[in-house]
PDB file of C-alpha atoms in Angstrom:
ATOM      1  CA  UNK A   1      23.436  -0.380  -9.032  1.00 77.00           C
ATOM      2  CA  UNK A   2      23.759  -3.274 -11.191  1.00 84.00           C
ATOM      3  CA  UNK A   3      21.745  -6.262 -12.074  1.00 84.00           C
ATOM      4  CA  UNK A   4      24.161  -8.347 -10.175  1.00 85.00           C
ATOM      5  CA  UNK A   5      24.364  -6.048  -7.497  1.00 91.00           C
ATOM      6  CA  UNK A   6      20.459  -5.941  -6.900  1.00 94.00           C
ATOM      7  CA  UNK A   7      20.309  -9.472  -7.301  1.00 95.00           C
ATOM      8  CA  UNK A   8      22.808 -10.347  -4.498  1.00 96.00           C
ATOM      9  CA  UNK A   9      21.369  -7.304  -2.387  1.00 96.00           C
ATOM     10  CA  UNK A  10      17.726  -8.416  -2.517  1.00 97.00           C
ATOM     11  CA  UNK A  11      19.100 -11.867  -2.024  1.00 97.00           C
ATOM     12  CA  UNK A  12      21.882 -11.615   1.396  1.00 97.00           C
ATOM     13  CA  UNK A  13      18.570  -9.433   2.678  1.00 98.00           C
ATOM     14  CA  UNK A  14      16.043 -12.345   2.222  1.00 98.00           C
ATOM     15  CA  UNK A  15      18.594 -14.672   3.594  1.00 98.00           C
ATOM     16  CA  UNK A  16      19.318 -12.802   6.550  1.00 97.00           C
ATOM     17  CA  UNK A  17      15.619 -12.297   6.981  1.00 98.00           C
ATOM     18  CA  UNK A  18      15.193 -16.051   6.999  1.00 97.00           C
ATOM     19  CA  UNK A  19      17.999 -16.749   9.314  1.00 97.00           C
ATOM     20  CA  UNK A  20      16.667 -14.010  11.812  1.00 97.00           C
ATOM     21  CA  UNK A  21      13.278 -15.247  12.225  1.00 97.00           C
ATOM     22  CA  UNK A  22      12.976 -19.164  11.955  1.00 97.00           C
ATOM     23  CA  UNK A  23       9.190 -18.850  12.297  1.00 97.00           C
ATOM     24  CA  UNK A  24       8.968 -16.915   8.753  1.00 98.00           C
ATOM     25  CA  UNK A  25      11.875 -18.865   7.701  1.00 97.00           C
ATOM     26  CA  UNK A  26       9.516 -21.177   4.515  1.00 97.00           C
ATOM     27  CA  UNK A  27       8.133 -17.524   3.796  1.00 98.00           C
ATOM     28  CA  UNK A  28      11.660 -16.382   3.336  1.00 98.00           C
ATOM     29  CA  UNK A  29      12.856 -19.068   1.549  1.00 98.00           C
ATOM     30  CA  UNK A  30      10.034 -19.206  -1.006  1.00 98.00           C
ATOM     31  CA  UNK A  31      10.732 -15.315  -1.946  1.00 98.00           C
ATOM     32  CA  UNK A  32      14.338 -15.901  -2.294  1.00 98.00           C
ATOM     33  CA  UNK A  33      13.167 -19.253  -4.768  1.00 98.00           C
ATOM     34  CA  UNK A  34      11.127 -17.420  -6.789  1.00 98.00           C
ATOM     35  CA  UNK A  35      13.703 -14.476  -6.937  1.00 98.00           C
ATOM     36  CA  UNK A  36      16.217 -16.664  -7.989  1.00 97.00           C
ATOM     37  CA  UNK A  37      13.916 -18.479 -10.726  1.00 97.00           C
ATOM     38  CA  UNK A  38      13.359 -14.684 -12.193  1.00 96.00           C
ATOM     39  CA  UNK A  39       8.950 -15.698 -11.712  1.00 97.00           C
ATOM     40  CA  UNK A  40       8.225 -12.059 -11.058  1.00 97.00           C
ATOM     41  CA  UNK A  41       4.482 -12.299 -10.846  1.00 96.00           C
ATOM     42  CA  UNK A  42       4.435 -15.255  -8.268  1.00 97.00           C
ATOM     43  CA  UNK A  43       7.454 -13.126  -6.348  1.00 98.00           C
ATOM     44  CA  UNK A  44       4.672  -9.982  -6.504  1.00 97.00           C
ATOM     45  CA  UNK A  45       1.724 -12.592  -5.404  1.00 97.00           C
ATOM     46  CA  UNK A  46       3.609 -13.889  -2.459  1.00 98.00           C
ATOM     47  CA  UNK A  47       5.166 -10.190  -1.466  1.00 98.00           C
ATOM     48  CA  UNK A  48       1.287  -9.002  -1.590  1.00 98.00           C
ATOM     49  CA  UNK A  49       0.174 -12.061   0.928  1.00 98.00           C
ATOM     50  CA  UNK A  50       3.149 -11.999   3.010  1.00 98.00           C
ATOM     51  CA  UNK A  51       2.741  -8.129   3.529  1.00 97.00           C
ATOM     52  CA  UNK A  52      -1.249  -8.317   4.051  1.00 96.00           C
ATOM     53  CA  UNK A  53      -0.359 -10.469   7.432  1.00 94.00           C
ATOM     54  CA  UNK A  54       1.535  -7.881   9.603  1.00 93.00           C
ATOM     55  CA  UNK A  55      -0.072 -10.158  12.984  1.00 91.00           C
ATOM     56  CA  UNK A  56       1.966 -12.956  11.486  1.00 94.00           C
ATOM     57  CA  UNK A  57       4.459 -11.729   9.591  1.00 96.00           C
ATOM     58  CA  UNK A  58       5.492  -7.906  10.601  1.00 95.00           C
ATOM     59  CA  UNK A  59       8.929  -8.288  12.575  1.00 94.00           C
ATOM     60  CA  UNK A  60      11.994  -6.480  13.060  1.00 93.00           C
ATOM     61  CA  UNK A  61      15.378  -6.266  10.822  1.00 95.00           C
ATOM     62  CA  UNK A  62      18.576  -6.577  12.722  1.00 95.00           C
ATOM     63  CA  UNK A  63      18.893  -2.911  12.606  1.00 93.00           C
ATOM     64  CA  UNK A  64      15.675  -2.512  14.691  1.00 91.00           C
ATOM     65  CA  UNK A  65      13.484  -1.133  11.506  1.00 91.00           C
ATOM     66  CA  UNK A  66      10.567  -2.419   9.991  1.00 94.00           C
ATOM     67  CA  UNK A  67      10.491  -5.871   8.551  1.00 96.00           C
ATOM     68  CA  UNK A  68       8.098  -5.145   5.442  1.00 97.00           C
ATOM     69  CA  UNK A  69       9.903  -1.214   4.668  1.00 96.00           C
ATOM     70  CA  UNK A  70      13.178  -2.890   4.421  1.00 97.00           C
ATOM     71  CA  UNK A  71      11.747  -5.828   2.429  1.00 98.00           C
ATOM     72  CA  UNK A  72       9.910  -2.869  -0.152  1.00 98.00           C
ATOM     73  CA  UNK A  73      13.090  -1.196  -0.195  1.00 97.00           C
ATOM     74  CA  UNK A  74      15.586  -3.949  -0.776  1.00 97.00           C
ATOM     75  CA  UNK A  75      13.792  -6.489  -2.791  1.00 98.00           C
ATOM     76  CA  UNK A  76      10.783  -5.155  -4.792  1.00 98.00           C
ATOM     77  CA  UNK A  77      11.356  -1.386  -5.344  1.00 97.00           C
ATOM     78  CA  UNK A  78      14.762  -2.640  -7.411  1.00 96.00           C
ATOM     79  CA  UNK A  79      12.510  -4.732  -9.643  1.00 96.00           C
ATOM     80  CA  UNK A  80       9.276  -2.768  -9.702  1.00 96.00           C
ATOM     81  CA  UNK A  81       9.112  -2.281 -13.776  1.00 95.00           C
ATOM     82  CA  UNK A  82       9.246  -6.064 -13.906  1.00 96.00           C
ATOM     83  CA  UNK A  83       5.810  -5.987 -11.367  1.00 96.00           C
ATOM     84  CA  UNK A  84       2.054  -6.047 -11.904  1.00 95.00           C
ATOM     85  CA  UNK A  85       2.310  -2.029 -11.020  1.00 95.00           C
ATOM     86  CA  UNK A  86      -1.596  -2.519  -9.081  1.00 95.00           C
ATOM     87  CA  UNK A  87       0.039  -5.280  -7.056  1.00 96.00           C
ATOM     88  CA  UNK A  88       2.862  -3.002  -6.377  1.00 97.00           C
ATOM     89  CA  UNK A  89       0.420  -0.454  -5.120  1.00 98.00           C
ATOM     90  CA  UNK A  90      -1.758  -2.161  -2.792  1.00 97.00           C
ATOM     91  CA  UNK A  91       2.164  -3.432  -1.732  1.00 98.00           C
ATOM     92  CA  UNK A  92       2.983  -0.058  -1.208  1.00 98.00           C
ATOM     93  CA  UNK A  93      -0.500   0.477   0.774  1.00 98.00           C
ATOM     94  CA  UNK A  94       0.329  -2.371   3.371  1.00 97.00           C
ATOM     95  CA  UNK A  95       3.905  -1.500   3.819  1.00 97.00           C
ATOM     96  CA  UNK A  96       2.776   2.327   4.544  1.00 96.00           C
ATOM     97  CA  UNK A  97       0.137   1.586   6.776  1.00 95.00           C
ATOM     98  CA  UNK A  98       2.440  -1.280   8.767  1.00 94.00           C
ATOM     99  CA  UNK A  99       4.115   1.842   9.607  1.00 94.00           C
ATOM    100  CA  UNK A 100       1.388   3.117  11.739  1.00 89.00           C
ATOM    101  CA  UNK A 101       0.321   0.209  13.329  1.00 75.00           C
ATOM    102  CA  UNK A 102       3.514  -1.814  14.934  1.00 61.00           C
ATOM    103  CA  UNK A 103       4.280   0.197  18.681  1.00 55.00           C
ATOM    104  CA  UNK A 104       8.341   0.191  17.509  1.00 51.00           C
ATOM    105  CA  UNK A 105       7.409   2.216  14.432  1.00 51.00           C
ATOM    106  CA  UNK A 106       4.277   4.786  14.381  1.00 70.00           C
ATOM    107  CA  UNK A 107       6.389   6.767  11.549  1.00 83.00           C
ATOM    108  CA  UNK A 108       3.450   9.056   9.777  1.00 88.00           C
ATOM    109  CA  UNK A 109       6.036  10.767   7.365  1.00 90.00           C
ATOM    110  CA  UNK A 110       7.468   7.495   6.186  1.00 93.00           C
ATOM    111  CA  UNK A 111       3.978   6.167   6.013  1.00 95.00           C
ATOM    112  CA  UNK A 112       3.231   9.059   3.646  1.00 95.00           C
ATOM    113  CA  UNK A 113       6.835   9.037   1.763  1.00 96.00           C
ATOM    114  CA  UNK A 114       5.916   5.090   0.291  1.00 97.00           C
ATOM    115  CA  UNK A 115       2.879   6.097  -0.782  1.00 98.00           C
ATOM    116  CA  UNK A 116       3.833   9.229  -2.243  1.00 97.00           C
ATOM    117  CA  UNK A 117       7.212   8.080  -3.873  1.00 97.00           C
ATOM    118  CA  UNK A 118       5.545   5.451  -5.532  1.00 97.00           C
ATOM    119  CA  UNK A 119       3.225   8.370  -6.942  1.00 97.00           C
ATOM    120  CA  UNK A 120       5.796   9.645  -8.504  1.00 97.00           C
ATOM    121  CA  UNK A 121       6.011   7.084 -11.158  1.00 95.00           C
ATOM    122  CA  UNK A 122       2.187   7.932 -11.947  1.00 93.00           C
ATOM    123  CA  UNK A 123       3.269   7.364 -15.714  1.00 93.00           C
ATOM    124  CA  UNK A 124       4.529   3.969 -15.592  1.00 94.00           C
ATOM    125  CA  UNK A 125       1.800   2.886 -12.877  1.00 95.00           C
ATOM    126  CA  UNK A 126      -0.891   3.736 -15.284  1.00 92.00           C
ATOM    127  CA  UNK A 127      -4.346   5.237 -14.354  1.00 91.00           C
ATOM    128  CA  UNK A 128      -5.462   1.958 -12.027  1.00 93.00           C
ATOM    129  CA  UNK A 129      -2.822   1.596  -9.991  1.00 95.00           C
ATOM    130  CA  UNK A 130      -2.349   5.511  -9.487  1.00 96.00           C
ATOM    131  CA  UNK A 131      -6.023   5.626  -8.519  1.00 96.00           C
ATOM    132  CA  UNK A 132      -5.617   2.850  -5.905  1.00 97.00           C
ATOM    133  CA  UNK A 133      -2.236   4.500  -4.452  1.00 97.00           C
ATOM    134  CA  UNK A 134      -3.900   7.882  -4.280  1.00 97.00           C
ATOM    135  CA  UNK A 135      -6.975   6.476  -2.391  1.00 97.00           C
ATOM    136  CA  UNK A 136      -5.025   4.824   0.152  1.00 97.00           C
ATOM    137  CA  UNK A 137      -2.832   7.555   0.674  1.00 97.00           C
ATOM    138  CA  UNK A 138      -5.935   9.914   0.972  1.00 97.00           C
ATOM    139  CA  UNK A 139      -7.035   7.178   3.879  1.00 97.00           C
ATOM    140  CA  UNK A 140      -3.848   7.455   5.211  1.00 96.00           C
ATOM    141  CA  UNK A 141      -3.944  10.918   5.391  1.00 94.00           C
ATOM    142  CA  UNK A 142      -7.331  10.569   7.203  1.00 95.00           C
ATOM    143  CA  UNK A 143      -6.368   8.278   9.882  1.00 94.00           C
ATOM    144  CA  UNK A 144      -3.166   9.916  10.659  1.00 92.00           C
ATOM    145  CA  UNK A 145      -5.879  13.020  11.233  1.00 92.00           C
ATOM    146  CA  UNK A 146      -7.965  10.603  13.400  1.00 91.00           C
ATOM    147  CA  UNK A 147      -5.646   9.730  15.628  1.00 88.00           C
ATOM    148  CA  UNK A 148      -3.642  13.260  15.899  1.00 86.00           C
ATOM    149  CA  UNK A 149      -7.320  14.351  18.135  1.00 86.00           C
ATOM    150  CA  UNK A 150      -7.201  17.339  16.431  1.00 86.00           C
ATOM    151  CA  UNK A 151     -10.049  19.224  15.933  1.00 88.00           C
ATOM    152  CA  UNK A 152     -11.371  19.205  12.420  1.00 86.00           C
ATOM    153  CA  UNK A 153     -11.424  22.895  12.591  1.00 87.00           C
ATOM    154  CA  UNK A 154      -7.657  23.994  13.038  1.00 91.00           C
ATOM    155  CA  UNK A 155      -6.043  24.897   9.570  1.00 90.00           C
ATOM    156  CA  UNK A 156      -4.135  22.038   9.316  1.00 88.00           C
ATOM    157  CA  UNK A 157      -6.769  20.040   9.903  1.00 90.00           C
ATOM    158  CA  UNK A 158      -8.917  21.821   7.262  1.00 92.00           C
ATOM    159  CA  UNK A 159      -5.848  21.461   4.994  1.00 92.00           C
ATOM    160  CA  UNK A 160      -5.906  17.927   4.891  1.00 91.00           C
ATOM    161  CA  UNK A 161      -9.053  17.298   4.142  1.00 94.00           C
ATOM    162  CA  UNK A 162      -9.566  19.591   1.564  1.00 95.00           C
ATOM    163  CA  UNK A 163      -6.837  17.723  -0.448  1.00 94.00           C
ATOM    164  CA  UNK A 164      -8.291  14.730   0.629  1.00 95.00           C
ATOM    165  CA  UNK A 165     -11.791  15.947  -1.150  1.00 96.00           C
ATOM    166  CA  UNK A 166     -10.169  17.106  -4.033  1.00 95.00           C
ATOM    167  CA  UNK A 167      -8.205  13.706  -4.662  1.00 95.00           C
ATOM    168  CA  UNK A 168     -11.634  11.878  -4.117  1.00 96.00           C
ATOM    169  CA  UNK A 169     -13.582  14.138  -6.738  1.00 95.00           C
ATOM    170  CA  UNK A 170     -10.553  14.211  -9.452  1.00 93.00           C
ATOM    171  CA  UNK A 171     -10.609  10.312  -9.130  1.00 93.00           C
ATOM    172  CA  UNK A 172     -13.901   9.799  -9.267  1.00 92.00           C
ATOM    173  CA  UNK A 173     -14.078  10.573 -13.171  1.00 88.00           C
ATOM    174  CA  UNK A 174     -10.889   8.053 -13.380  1.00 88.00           C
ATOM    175  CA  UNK A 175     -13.142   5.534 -11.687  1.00 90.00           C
ATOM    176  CA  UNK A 176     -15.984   5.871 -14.079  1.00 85.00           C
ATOM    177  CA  UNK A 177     -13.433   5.082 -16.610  1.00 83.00           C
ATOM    178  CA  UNK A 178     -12.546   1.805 -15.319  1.00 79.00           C
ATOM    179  CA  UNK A 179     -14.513  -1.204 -16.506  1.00 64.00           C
ATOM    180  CA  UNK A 180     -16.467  -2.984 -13.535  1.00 60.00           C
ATOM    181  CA  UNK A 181     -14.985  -6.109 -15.738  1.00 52.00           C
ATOM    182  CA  UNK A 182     -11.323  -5.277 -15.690  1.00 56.00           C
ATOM    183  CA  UNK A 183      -8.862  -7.448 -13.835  1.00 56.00           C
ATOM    184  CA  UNK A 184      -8.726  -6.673 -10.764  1.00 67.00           C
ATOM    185  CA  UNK A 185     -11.016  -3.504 -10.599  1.00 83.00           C
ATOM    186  CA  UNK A 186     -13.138  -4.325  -7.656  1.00 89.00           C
ATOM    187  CA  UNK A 187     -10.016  -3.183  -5.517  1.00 93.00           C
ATOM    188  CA  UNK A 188      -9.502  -0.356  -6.933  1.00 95.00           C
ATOM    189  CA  UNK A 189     -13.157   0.411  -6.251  1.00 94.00           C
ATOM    190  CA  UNK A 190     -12.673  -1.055  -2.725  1.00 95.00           C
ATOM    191  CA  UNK A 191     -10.363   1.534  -1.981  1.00 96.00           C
ATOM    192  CA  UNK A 192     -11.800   4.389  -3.923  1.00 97.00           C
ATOM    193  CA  UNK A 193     -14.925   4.083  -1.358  1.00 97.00           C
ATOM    194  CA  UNK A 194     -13.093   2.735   1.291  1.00 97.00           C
ATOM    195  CA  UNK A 195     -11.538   6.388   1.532  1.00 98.00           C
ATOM    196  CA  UNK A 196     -14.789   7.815   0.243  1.00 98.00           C
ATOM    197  CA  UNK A 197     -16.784   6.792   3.460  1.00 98.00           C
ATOM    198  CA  UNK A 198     -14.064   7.547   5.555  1.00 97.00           C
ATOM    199  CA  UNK A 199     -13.989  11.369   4.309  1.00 97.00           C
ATOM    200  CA  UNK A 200     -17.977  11.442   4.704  1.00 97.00           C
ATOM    201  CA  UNK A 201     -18.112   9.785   8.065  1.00 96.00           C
ATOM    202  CA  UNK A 202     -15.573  12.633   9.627  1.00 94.00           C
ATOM    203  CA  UNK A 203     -17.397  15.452   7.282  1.00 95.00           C
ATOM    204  CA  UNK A 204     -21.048  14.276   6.419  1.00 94.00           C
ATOM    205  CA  UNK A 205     -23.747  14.450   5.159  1.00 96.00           C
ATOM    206  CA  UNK A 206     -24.849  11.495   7.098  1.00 96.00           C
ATOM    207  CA  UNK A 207     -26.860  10.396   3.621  1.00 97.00           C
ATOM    208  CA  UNK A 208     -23.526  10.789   1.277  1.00 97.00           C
ATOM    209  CA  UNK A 209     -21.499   8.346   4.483  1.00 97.00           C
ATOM    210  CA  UNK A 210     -24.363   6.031   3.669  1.00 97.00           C
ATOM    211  CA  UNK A 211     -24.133   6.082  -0.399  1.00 97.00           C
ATOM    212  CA  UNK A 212     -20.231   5.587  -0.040  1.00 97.00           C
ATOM    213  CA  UNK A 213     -20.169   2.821   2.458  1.00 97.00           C
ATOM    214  CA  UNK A 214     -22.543   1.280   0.177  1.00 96.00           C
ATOM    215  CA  UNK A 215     -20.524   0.887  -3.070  1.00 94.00           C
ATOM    216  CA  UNK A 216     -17.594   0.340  -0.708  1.00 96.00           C
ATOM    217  CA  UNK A 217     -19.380  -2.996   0.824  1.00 95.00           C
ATOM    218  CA  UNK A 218     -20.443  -3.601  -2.811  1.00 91.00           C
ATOM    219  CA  UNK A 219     -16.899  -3.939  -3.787  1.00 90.00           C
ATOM    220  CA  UNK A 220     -15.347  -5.581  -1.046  1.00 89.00           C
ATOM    221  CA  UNK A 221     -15.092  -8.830  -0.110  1.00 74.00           C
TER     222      UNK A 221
END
């Protein structure tokens, strides 16, 4: 697709957005301002906020799908090399986990596919962003398991959480890595031990729950 092409895609779908839902209509309208001025980091900065409010601003498209997937899919995933790529991921991370939430949707394997797709650009994300999309998707994977009531002792369920532990001790060492005083780094740390707990709370030790809901209070505000 071309530049023009994405621009006038990402554009008619912001309109029509706007036009559909009056209430969201200034939320709209400043997107489609700030895509048309080419200001790429406030477009990311409002994306992040307007995503991180699905009781306010989660809707519908006209084809019946989900508001914020067709918004990642039309508008932002066209531009992502011009994006902060950590903004992109926690982006990502909302729009995934919108997917769960909303009654019309309560899609696991689209859920997962964000997430994952995004992954697939590990290079170009760099080692922060990676970290914070493969902790979320790890949490993901954990509350999809959660809410599935099955037993923690069927192979699949085994399965899952194995790769979840792995993920969570491979990262770790990235973690360490990361200065406490880089931009930014307290969420990546949020959501390191925000998946971190989560793992020890369905697993245990009770004591290793404890340590990891510790660092993830620490780094979350």
């Amino acid at each position: 697709m071309s530049p023009v092409d994405i621009t006038a895609t990402a554009l008619e779908h912001l309109e029509s957005m706007s036009t559909l839902h009056p209430d969201l209509s200034e939320q709209y309208q400043n997107l489609v301002g700030l895509y048309q001025r080419k200001l790429w980091h406030q477009l990311t900065m409002s994306t992040l906020e307007f995503v991180s409010n699905p009781s306010s601003t989660l809707r519908t498209t006209a084809e019946g799908t989900n508001s914020y997937l067709a918004l990642f899919d039309k508008v932002i995933l066209p531009i992502d090399k011009k994006m902060n790529q950590l903004t992109l991921a926690r982006i990502a991370s909302s729009v995934s986990f919108s997917l769960l939430d909303d009654p019309p949707y309560k899609d696991g394997v689209a859920a997962r596919a964000v997430l994952e797709n995004l992954l697939e650009k590990r290079a170009r994300l760099g080692p922060s962003a990676a970290l914070h999309a493969e902790s979320r998707l790890g949490l993901l994977s954990l509350t999809l398991l959660a809410r599935s009531g099955e037993a923690l002792t069927t192979e699949s369920s085994i399965k899952a959480l194995e790769a979840t532990k792995e993920s969570i001790n491979k990262n770790r060492s990235v973690l360490a890595e990361l200065a406490d005083t880089e931009s930014e780094a307290a969420v990546v740390h949020s959501a390191f031990y925000e998946t971190a707990m989560t793992y020890r709370k369905a697993v245990g030790p009770p004591e290793a729950y404890y340590r990891e809901a510790i660092q993830y209070v620490a780094y979350t505000s």
